[in-house]
Coordinates of N, CA, C and O in Angstrom, one line a residue:
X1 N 4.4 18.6 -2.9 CA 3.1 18.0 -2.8 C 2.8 17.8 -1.3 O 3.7 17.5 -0.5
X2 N 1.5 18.2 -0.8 CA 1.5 17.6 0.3 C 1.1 16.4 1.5 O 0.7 15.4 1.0
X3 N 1.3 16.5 2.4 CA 1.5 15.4 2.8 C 0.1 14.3 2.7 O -0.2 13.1 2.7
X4 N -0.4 15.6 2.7 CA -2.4 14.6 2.8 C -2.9 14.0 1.4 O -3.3 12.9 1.3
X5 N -2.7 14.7 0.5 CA -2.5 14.7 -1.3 C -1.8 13.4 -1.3 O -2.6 12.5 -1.5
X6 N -0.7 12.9 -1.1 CA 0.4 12.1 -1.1 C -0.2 10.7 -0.1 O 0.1 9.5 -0.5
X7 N -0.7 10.8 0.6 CA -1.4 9.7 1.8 C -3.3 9.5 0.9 O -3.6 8.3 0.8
X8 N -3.9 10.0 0.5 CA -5.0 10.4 -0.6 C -5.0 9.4 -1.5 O -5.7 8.4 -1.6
X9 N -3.6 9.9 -2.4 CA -3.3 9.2 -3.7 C -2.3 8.0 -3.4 O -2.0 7.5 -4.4
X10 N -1.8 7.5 -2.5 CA -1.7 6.2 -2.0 C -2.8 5.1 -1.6 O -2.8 3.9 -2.1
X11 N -3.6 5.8 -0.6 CA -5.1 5.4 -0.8 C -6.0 4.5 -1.9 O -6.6 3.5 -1.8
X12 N -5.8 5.2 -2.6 CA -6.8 5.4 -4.2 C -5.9 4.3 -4.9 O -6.4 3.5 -5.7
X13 N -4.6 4.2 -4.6 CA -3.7 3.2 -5.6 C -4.1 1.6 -4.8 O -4.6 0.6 -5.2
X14 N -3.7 2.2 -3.5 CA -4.1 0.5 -2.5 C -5.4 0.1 -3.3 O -5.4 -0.9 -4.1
X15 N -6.5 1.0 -3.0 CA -8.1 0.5 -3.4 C -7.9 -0.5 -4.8 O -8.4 -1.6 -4.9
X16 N -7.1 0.1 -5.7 CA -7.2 -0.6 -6.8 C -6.8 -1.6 -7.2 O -7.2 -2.2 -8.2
X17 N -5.5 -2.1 -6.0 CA -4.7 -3.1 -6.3 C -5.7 -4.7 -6.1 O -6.9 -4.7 -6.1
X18 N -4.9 -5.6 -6.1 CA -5.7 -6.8 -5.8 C -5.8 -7.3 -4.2 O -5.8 -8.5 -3.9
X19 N -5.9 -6.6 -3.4 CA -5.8 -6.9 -2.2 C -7.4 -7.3 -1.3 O -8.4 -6.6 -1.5
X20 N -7.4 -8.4 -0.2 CA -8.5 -8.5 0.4 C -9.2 -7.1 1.4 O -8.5 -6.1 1.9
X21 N -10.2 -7.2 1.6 CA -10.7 -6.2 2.7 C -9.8 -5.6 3.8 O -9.5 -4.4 4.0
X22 N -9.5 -7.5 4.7 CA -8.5 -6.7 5.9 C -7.4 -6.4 5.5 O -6.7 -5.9 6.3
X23 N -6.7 -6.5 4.3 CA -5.6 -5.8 3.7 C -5.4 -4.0 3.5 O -4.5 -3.2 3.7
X24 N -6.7 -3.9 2.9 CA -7.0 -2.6 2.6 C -7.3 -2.0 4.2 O -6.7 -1.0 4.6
X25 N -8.2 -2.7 5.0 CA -7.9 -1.8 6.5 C -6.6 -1.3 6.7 O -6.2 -0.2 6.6
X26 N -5.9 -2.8 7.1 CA -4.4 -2.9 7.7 C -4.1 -1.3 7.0 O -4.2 -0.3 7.7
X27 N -3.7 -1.3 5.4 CA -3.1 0.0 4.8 C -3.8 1.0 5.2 O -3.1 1.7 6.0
X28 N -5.2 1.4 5.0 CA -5.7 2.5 5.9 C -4.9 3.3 6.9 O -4.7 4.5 7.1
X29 N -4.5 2.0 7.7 CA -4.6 2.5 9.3 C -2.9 2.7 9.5 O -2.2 3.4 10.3
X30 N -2.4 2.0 8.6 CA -0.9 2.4 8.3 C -0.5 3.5 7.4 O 0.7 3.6 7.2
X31 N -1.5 4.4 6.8 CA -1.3 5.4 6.4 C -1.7 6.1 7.1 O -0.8 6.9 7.3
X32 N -2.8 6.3 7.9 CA -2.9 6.6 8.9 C -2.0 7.3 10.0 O -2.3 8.5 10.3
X33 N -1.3 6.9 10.4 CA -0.2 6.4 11.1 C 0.8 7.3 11.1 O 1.5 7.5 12.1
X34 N 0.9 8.1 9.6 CA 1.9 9.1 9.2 C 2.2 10.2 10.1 O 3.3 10.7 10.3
X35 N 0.8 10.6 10.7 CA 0.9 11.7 11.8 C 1.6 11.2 13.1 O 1.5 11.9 14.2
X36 N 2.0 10.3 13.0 CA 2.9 10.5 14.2 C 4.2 10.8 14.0 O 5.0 10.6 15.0
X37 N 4.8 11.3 12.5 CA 5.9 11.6 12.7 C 5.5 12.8 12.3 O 4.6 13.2 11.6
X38 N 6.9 13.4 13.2 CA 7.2 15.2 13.2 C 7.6 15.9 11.8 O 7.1 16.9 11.3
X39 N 8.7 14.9 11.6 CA 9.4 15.0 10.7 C 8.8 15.3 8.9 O 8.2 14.3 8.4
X40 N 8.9 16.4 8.2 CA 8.0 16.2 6.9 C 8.9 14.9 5.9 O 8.5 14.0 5.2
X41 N 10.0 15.3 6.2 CA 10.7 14.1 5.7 C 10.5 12.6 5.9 O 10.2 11.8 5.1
X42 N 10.7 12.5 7.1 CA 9.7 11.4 7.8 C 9.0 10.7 7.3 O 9.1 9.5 7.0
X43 N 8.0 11.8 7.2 CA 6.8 11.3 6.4 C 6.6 11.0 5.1 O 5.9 10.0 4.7
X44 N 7.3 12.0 4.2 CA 7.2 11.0 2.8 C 7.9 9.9 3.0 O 7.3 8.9 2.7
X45 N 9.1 9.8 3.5 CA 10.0 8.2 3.7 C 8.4 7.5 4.1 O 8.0 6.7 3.4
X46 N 7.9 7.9 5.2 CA 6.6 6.1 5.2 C 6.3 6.1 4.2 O 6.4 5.2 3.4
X47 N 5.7 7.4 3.9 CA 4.5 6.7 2.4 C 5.3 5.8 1.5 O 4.8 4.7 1.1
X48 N 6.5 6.4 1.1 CA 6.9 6.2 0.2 C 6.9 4.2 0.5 O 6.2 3.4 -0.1
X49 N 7.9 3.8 1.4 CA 8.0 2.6 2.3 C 6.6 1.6 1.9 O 6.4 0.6 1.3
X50 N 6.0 2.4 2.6 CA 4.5 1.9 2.1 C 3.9 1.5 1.0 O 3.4 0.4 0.8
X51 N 4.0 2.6 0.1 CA 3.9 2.0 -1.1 C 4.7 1.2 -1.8 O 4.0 0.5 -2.5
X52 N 5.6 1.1 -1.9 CA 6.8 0.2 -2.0 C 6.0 -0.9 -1.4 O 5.4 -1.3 -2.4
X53 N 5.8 -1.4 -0.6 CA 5.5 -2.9 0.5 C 4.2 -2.8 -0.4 O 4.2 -3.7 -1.3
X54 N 3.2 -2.1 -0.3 CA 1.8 -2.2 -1.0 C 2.2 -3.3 -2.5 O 1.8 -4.4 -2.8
X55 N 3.3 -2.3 -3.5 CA 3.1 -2.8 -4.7 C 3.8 -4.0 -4.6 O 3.3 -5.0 -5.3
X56 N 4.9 -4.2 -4.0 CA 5.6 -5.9 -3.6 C 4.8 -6.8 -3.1 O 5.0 -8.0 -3.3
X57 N 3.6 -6.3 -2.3 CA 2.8 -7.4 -2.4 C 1.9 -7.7 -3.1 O 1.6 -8.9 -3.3
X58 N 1.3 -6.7 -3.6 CA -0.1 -6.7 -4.9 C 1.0 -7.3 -6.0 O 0.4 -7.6 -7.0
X59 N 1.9 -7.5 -6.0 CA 2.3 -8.4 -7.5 C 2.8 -9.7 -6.5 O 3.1 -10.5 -7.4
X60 N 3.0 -10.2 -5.7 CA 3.0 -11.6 -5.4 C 1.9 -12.2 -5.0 O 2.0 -13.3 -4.6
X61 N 0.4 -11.5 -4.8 CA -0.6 -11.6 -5.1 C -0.9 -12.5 -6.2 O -1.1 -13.7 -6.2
X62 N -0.9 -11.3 -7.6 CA -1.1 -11.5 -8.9 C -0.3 -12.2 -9.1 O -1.0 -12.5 -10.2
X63 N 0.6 -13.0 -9.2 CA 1.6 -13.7 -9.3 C 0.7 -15.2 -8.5 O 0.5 -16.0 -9.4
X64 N 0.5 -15.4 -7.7 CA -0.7 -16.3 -7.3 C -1.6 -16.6 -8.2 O -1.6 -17.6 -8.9
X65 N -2.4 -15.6 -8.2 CA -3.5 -15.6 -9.4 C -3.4 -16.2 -10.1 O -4.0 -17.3 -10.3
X66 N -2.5 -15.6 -10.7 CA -1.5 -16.1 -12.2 C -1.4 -17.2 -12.3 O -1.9 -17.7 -13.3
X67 N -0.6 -18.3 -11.3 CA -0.2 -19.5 -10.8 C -1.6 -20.1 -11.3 O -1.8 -20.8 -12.3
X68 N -2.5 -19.7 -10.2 CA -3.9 -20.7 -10.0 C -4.7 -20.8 -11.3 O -5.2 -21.8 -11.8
X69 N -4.6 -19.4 -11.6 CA -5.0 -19.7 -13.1 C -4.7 -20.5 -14.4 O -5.4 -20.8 -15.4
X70 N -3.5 -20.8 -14.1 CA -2.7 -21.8 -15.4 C -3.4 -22.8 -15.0 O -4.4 -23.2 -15.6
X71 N -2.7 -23.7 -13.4 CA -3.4 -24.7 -13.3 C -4.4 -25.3 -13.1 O -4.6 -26.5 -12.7
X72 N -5.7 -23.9 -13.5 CA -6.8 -24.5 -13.7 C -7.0 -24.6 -15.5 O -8.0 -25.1 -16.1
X73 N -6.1 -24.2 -15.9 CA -5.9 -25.0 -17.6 C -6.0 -26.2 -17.7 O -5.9 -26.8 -18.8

């Protein structure tokens, strides 16, 4: 796959997650970012990194939510 495909479809998963605005910049600009390594290896290691950190925090997000929502039962 390549590397832009792969940074694309990271993209598109962030957008979906539960994250605020400057969250979704922040990730933008850290996918972004990818072209500074030389390395093609490299480079999937960030994405991957990234997305990893993306979905660890979109579920302690939701996990908030979650929280706030009970105790508004």
């Amino acid at each position: 796959m390549k590397i832009e495909t792969m940074a694309n479809n990271l993209l598109k998963k962030i957008l979906q997650m539960n994250f605020t605005k400057s969250r979704v910049v922040y990730y933008k600009t850290e996918i972004r970012k990818v072209g500074l390594y030389e390395d093609i290896d490299d480079r999937v290691e960030y994405l991957n990194s990234l997305e990893r950190k993306a979905e660890r925090e979109n579920k302690r997000n939701l996990e908030k939510l979650e929280k706030v929502l009970v105790d508004l039962k």
